[in-house]
Short mmCIF file of C-alpha atoms and ligand atoms in Angstrom, two decimals:
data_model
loop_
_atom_site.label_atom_id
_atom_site.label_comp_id
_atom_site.label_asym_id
_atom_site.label_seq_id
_atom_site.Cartn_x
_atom_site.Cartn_y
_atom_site.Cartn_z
CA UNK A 1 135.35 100.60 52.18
CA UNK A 2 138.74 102.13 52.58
CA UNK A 3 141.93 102.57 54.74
CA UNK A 4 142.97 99.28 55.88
CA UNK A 5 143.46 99.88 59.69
CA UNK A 6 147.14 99.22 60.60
CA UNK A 7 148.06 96.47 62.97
CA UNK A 8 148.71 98.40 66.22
CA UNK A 9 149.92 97.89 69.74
CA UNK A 10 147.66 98.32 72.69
CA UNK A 11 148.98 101.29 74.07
CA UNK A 12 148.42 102.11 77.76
CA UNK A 13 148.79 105.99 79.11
CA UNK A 14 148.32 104.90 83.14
CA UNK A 15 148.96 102.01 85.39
CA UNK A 16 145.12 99.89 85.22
CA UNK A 17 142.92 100.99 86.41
CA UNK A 18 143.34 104.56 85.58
CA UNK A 19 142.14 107.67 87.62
CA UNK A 20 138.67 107.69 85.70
CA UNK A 21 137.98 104.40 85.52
CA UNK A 22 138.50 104.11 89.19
CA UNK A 23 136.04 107.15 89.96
CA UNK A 24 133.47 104.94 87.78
CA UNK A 25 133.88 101.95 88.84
CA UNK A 26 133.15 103.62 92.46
CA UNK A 27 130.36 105.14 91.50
CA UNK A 28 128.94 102.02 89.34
CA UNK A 29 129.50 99.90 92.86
CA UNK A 30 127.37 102.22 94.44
CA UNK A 31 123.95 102.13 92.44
CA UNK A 32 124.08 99.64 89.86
CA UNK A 33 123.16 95.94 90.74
CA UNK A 34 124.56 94.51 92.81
CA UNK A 35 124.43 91.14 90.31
CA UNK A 36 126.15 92.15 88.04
CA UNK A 37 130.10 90.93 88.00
CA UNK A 38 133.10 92.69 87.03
CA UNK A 39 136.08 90.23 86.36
CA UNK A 40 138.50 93.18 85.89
CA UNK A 41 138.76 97.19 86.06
CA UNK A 42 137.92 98.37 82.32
CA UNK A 43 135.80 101.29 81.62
CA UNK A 44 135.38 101.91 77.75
CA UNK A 45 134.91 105.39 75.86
CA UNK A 46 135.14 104.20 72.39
CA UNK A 47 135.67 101.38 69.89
CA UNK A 48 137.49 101.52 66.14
CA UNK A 49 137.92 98.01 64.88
CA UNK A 50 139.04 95.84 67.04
CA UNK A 51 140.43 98.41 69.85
CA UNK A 52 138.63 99.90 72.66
CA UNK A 53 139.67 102.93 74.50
CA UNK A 54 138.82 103.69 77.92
CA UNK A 55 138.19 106.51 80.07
CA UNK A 56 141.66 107.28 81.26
CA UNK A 57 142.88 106.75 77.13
CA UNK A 58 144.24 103.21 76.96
CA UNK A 59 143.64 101.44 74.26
CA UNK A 60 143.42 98.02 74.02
CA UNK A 61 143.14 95.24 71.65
CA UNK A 62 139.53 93.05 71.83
CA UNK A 63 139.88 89.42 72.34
CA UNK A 64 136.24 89.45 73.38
CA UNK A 65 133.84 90.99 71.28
CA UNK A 66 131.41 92.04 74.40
CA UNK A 67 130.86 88.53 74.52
CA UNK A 68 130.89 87.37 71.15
CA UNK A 69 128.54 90.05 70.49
CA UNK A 70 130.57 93.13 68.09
CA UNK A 71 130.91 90.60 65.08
CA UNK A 72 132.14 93.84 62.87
CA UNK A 73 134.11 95.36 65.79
CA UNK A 74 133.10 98.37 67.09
CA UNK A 75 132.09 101.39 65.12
CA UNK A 76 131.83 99.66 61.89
CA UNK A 77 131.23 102.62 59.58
CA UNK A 78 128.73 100.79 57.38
CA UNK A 79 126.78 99.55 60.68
CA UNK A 80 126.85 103.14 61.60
CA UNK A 81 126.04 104.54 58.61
CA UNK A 82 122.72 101.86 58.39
CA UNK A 83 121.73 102.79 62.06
CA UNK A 84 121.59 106.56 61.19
CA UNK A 85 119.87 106.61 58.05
CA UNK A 86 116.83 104.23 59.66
CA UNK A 87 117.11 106.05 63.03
CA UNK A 88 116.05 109.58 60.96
CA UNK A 89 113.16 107.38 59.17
CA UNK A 90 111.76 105.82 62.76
CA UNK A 91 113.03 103.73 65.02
CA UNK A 92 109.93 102.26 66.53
CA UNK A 93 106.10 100.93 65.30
CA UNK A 94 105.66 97.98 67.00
CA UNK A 95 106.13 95.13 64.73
CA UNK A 96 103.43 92.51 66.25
CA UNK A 97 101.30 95.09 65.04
CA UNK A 98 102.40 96.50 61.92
CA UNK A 99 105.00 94.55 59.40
CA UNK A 100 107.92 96.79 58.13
CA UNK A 101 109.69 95.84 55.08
CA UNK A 102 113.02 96.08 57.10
CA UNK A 103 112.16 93.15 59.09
CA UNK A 104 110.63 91.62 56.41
CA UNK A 105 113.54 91.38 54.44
CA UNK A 106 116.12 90.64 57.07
CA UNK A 107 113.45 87.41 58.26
CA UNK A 108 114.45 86.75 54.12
CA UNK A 109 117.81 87.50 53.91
CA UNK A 110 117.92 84.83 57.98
CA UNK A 111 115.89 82.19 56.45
CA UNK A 112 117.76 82.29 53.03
CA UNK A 113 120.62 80.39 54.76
CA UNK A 114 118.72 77.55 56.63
CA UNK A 115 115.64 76.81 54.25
CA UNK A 116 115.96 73.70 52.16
CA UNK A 117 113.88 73.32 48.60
CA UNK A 118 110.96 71.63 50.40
CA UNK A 119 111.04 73.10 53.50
CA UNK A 120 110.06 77.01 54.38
CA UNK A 121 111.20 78.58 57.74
CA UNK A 122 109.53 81.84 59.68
CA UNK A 123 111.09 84.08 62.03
CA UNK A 124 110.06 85.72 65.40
CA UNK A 125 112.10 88.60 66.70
CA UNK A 126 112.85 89.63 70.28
CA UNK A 127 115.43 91.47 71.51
CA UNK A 128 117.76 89.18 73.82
CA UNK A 129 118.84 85.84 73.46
CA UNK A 130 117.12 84.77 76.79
CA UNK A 131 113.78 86.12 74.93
CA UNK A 132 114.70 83.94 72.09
CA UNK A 133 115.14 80.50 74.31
CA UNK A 134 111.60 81.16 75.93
CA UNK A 135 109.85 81.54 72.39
CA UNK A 136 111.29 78.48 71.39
CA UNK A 137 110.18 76.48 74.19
CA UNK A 138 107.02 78.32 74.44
CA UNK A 139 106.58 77.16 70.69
CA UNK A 140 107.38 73.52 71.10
CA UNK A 141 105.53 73.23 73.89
CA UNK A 142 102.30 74.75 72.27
CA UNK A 143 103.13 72.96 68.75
CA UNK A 144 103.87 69.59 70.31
CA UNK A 145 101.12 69.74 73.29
CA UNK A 146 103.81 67.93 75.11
CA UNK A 147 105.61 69.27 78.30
CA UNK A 148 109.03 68.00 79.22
CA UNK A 149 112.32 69.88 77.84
CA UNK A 150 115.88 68.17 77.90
CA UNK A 151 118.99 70.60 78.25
CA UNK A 152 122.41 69.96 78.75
CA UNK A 153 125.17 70.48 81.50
CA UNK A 154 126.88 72.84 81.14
CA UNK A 155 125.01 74.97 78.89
CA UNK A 156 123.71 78.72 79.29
CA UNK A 157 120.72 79.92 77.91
CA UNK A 158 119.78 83.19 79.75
CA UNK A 159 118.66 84.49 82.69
CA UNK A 160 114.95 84.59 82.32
CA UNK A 161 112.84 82.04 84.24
CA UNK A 162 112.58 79.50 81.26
CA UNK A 163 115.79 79.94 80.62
CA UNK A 164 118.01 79.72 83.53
CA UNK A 165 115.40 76.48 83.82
CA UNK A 166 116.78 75.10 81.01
CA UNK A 167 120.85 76.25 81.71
CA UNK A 168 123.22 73.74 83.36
CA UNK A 169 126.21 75.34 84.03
CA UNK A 170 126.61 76.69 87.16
CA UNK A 171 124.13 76.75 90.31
CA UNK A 172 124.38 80.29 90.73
CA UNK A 173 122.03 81.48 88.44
CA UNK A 174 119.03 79.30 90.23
CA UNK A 175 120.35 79.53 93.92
CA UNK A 176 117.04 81.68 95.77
CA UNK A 177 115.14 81.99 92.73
CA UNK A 178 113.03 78.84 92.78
CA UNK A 179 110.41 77.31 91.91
CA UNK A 180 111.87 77.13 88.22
CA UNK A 181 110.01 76.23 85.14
CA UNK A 182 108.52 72.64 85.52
CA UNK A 183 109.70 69.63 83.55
CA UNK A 184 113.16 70.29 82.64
CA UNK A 185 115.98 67.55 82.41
CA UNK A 186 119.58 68.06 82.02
CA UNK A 187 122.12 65.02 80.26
CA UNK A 188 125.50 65.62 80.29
CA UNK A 189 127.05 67.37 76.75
CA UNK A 190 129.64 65.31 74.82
CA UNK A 191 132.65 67.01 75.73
CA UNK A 192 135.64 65.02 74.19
CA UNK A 193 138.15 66.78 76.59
CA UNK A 194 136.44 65.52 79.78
CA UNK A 195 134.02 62.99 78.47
CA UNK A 196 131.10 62.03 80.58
CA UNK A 197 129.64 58.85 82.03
CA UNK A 198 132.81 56.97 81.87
CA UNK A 199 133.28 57.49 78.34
CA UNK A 200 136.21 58.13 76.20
CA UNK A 201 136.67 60.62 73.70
CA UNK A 202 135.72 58.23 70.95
CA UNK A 203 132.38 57.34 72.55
CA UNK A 204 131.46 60.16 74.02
CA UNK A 205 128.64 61.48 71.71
CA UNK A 206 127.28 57.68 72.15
CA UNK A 207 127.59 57.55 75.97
CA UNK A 208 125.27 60.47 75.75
CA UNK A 209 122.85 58.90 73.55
CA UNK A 210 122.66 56.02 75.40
CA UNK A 211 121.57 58.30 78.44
CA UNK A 212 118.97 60.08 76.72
CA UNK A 213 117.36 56.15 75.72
CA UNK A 214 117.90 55.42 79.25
CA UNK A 215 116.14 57.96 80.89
CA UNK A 216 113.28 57.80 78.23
CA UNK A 217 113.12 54.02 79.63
CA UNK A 218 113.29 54.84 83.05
CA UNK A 219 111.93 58.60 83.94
CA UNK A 220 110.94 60.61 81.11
CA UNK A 221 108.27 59.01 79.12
CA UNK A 222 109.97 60.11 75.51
CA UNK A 223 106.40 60.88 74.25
CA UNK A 224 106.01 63.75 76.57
CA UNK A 225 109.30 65.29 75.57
CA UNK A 226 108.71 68.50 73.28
CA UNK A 227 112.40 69.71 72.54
CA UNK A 228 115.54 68.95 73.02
CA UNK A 229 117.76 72.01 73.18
CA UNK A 230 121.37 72.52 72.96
CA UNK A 231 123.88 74.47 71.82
CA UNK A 232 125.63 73.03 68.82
CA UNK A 233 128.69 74.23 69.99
CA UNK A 234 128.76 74.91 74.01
CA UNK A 235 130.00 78.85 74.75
CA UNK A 236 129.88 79.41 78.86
CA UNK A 237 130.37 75.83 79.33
CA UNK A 238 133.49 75.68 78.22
CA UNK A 239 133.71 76.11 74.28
CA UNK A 240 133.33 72.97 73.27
CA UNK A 241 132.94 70.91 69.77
CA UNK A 242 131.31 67.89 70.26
CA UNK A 243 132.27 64.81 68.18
CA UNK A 244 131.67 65.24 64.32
CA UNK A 245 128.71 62.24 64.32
CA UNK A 246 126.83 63.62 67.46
CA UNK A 247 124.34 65.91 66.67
CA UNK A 248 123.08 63.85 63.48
CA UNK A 249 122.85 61.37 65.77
CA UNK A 250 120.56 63.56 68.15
CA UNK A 251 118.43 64.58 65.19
CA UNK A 252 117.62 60.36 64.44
CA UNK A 253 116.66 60.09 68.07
CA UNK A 254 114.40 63.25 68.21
CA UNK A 255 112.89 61.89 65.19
CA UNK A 256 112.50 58.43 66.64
CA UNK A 257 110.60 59.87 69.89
CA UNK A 258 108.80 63.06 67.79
CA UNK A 259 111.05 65.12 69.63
CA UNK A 260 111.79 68.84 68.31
CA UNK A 261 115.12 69.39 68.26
CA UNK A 262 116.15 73.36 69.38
CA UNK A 263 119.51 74.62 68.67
CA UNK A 264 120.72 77.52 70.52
CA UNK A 265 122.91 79.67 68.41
CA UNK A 266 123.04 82.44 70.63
CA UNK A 267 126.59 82.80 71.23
CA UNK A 268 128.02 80.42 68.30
CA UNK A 269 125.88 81.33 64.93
CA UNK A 270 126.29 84.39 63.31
CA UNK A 271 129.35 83.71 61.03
CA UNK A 272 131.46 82.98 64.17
CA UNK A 273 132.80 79.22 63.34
CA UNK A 274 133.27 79.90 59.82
CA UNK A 275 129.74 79.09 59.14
CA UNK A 276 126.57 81.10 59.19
CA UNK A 277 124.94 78.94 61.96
CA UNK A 278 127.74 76.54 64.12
CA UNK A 279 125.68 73.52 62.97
CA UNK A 280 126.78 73.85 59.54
CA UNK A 281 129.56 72.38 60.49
CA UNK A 282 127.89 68.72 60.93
CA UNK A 283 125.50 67.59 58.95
CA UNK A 284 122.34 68.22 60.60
CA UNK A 285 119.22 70.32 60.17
CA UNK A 286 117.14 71.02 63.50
CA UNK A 287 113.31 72.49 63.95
CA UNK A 288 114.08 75.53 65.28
CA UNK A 289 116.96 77.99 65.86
CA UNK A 290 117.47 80.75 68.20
CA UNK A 291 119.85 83.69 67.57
CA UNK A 292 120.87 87.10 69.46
CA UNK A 293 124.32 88.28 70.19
CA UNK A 294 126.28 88.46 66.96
CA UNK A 295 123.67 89.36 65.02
CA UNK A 296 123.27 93.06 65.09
CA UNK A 297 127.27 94.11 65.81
CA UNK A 298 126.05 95.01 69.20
CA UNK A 299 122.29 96.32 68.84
CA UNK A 300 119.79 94.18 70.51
CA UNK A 301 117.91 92.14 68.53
CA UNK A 302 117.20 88.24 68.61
CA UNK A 303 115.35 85.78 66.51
CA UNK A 304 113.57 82.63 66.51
CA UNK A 305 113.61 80.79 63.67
CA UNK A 306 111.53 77.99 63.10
CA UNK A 307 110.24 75.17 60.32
CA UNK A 308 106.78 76.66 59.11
CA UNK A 309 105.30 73.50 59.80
CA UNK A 310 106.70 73.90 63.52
CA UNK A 311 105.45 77.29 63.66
CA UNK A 312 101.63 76.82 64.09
CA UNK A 313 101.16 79.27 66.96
CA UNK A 314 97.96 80.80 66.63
CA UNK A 315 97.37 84.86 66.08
CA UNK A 316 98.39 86.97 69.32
CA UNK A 317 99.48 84.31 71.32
CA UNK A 318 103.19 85.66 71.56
CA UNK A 319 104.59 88.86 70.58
CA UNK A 320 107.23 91.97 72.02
CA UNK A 321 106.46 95.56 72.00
CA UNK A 322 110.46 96.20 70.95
CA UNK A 323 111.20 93.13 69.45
CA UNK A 324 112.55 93.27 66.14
CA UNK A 325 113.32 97.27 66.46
CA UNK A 326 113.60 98.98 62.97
CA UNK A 327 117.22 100.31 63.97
CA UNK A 328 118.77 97.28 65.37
CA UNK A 329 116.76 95.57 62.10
CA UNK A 330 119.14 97.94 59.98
CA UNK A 331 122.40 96.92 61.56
CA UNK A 332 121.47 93.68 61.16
CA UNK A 333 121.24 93.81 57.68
CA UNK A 334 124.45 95.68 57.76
CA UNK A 335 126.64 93.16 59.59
CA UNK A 336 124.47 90.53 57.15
CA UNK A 337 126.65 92.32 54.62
CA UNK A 338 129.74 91.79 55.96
CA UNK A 339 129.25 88.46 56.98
CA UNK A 340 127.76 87.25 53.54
CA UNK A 341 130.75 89.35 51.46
CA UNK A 342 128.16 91.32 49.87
CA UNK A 343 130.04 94.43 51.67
CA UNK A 344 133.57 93.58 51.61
CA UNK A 345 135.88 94.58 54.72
CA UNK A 346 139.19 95.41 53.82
CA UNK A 347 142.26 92.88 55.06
CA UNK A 348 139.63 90.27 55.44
CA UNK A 349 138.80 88.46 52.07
CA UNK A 350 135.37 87.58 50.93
CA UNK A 351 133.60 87.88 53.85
CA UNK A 352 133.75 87.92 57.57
CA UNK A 353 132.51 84.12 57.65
CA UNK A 354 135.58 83.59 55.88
CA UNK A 355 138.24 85.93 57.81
CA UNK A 356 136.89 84.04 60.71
CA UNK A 357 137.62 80.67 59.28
CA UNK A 358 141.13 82.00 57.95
CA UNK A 359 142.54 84.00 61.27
CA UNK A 360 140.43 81.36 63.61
CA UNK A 361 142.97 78.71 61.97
CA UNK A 362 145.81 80.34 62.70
CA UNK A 363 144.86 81.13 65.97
CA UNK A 364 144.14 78.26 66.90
CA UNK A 365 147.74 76.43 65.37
CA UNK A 366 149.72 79.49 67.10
CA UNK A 367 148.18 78.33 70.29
CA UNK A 368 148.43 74.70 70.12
CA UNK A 369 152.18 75.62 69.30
CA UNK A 370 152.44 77.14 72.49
CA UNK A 371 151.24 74.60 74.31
CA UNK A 372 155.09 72.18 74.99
CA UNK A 373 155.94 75.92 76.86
CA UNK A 374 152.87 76.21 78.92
CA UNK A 375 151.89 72.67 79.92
CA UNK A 376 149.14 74.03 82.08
CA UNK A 377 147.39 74.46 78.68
CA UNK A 378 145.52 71.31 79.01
CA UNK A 379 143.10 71.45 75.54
CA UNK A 380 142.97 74.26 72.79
CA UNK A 381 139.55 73.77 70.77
CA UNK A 382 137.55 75.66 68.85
CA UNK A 383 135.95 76.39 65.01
CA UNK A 384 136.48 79.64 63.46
CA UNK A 385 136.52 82.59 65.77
CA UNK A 386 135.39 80.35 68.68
CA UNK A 387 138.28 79.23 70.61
CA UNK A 388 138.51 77.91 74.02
CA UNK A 389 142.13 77.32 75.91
CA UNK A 390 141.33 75.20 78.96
CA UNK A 391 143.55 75.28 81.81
CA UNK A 392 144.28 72.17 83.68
CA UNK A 393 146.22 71.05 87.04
CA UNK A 394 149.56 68.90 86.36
CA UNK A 395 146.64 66.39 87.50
CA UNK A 396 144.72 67.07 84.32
CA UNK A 397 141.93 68.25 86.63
CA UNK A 398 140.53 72.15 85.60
CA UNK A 399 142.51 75.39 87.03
CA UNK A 400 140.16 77.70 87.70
CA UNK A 401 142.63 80.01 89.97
CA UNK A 402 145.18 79.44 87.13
CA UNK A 403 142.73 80.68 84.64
CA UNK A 404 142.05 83.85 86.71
CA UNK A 405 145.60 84.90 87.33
CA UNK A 406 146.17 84.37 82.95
CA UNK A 407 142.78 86.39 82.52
CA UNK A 408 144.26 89.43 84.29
CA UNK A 409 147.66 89.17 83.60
CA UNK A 410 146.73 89.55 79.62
CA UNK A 411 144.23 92.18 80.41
CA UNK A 412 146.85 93.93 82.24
CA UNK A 413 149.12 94.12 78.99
CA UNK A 414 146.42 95.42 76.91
CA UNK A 415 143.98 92.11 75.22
CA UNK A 416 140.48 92.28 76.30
CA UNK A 417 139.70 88.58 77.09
CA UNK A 418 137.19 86.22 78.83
CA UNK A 419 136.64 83.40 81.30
CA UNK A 420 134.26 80.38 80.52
CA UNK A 421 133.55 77.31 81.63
CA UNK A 422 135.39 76.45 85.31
CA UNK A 423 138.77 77.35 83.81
CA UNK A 424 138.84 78.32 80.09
CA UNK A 425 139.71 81.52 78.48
CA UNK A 426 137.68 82.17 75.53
CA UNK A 427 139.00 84.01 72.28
CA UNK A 428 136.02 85.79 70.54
CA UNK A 429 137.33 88.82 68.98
CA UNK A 430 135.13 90.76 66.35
CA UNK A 431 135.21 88.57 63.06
CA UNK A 432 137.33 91.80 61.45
CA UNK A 433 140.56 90.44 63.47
CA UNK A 434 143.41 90.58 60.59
CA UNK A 435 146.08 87.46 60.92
CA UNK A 436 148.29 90.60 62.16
CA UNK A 437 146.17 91.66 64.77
CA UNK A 438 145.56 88.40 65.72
CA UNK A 439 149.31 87.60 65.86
CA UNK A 440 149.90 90.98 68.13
CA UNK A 441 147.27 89.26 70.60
CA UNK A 442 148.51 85.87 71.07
CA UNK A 443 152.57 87.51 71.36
CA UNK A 444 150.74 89.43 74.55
CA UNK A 445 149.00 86.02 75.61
CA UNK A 446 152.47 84.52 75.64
CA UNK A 447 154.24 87.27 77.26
CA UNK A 448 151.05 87.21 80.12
CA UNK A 449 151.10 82.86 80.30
CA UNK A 450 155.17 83.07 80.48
CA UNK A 451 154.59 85.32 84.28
CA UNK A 452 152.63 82.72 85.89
C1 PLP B 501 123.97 80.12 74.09
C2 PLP B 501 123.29 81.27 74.78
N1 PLP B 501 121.96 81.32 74.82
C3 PLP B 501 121.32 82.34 75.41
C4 PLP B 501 122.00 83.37 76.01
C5 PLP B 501 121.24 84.49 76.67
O1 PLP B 501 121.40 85.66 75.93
P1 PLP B 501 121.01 87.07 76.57
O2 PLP B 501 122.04 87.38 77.60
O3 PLP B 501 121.04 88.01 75.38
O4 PLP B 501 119.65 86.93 77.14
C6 PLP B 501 123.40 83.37 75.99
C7 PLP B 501 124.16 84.45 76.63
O5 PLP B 501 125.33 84.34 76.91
C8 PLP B 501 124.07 82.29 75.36
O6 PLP B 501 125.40 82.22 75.32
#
């Protein structure tokens, strides 16, 4: 690689929205879906790095990654460069058919960092990470023979039936589309900012254990439980860590009740905490894994991965006609690259997994430095390049309107950001953020808080 980019400015050319990204917009109002949401006026045209331009020729610097999605930023020339040489070769034989050595490898290169000497994993490969949350439970359900799957609060897991089943986070996404998937309980997560069930921060992970053992007494029978899924580290919820001891905790219960335990990486894995998978950072090894987002610097492609002995699904019972696409394959192999340091992005050290480690720390110390000026700041958490800044009430209670007015007021000065949770900003810029670029950010986050 060459040519270190140089830490830039956003630079806007018009007052936001511009001309063109007005006439879109318009037009976008008018025949796309009326679902989907549009928190503020921003019409790309194309990505270098971490900076998007849009229509009207701002540029602007990406807090956001598409949702934790363009983990080399956008453009990457090696992603490119992958995605064009397999796009001349083909970009589609249907692999539940026919195997293809591209997938092949990059179910190798996946499994490489979760297998353990005496225990093999296998992947499946869809192409969303709502695809990847119904294979899972489809699999425990049809490994186990049992029925019931526990969620969390507060958690998302996509938008497909099985999955907005299993997501807790906000009624919306169920409101008029009932009946949902049978069997499905929700416990509280272990937030240590607003801990649950009278808890403290201390207990928290406990209180929540204590639940689980409580409902298994009182309304779940435990041995009809297949999975318990969660995200290791919550993402629309909030982005949250939960207490160090919790999730090895989890995995004793699951054990103790033959429970499989499901993590959903979706929006945390991928390199983003500093670790491969966001449950590296405890010590904990679940049955099976979902990934998407992050995965393929922006091309659709998810992944189940599962224990082989947890994998027993027989021959054509599950399978995608675009799943595991040959092209999206290849840029998964090249943001693999990146991520592992065996490509080598310049300004960011070894690898991506550790430039996200490195600028994640200071981002998250620069903000937590912040926080004596802007006491509405309640809690700023995170791992890596997953970084949450909750807003509070002098009350302590969440801002939600607060968060709003911040979320425009940055985007308005050029930072690409996003809401979570019922008032948290989350930072979740491409893993190729430089300390310098990072610094430009948060000096436009602290111009933006210091106006409200
Ligand atoms: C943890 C988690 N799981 C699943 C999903 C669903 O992914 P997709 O929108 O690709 O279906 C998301 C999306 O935000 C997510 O954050």
């Amino acid at each position: 690689m060459t040519a270190l980019p140089k830490p830039r400015q956003p630079e806007l050319k018009t007052a936001l929205p511009g001309p063109k990204t007005k006439a879109i917009m318009e037009r976008d109002s008018r025949h796309l879906s009326t679902s989907y949401m549009r928190p503020y006026p921003f019409v790309p045209e194309r990505g270098e790095g971490v900076w998007l331009t849009d229509v009207d020729g701002n540029t602007m610097l990406d807090f956001f990654a598409g949702i934790a999605v363009s983990t080399t930023g956008h453009a990457h020339p090696h992603v490119v460069k992958a995605v064009q040489e397999q796009v001349t070769r083909f970009s589609h034989v249907c692999l539940t058919d026919y195997p293809q050595e591209i997938t092949t490898s990059l179910a190798e290169r996946l499994v490489a960092h979760i297998e353990r000497p005496a225990e093999k994993w296998r992947v499946f490969f869809g192409n969303s990470g709502a695809e990847a949350v119904e294979a899972a439970v489809k699999l425990a359900r049809n490994h186990t023979g049992r029925s019931h799957i526990i969620s969390t609060l507060g958690s998302f897991h996509g938008r497909t039936y099985g999955a907005i089943t299993l997501t807790g986070s906000k009624t919306k996404y169920k409101r008029g589309f009932g009946p949902l998937l049978p069997n499905v309980s929700h416990v509280p997560y272990p937030n240590p900012f607003r801990p649950p069930l009278g808890s403290t921060p201390e207990t928290c992970g406990q209180a929540v254990l204590d639940h689980i053992e409580l409902l298994f007494q009182t309304v779940i029978p435990a041995d009809e439980v297949a999975a318990f899924i969660i995200e290791p580290m919550q993402g629309e919820g909030g982005y949250i860590v939960p207490p160090a001891n919790f999730l090895p905790k989890l995995r004793e219960l699951c054990d103790r009740h033959g429970i499989l335990l499901i993590f959903d990486e979706v929006q945390a894995g991928m390199g983003r905490t500093g670790k491969m998978f966001s449950f590296q950072n405890f010590d904990v090894q679940p049955d099976i894994v979902t990934l998407a987002k992050g995965i393929a610097s922006g091309l659709p492609i998810s992944a189940m991965l599962a224990k082989e002995s947890v994998m027993t699904w027989p021959v054509g019972s599950h399978g995608s006609t675009f799943g595991g696409n040959p092209v999206a394959a290849a840029a998964a192999h090249a943001t693999l690259d990146l991520l592992e340091g065996v490509v080598k992005h310049p300004g960011c050290g070894e690898s991506l997994m550790e430039n996200a480690r490195e600028v994640g720390a200071f981002i998250l110390a620069e903000v937590r430095k912040m926080q004596p000026d802007f006491p509405f700041l309640g809690d700023v958490r995170g791992e890596g390049l997953f970084i949450g800044l909750e807003f509070v009430k002098p009350d302590g209670s969440p801002d939600g309107k607060l968060r709003d007015a911040a979320s425009l007021a940055i985007f308005e000065r050029g930072l690409l950001n996003l809401d979570c949770g019922e008032a948290v900003i989350r930072i979740s810029p491409p893993l190729i953020l430089t300390r310098e670029e990072a610094a430009t950010g948060l000096s436009i986050m602290r111009e933006a808080l210091a106006t409200l």
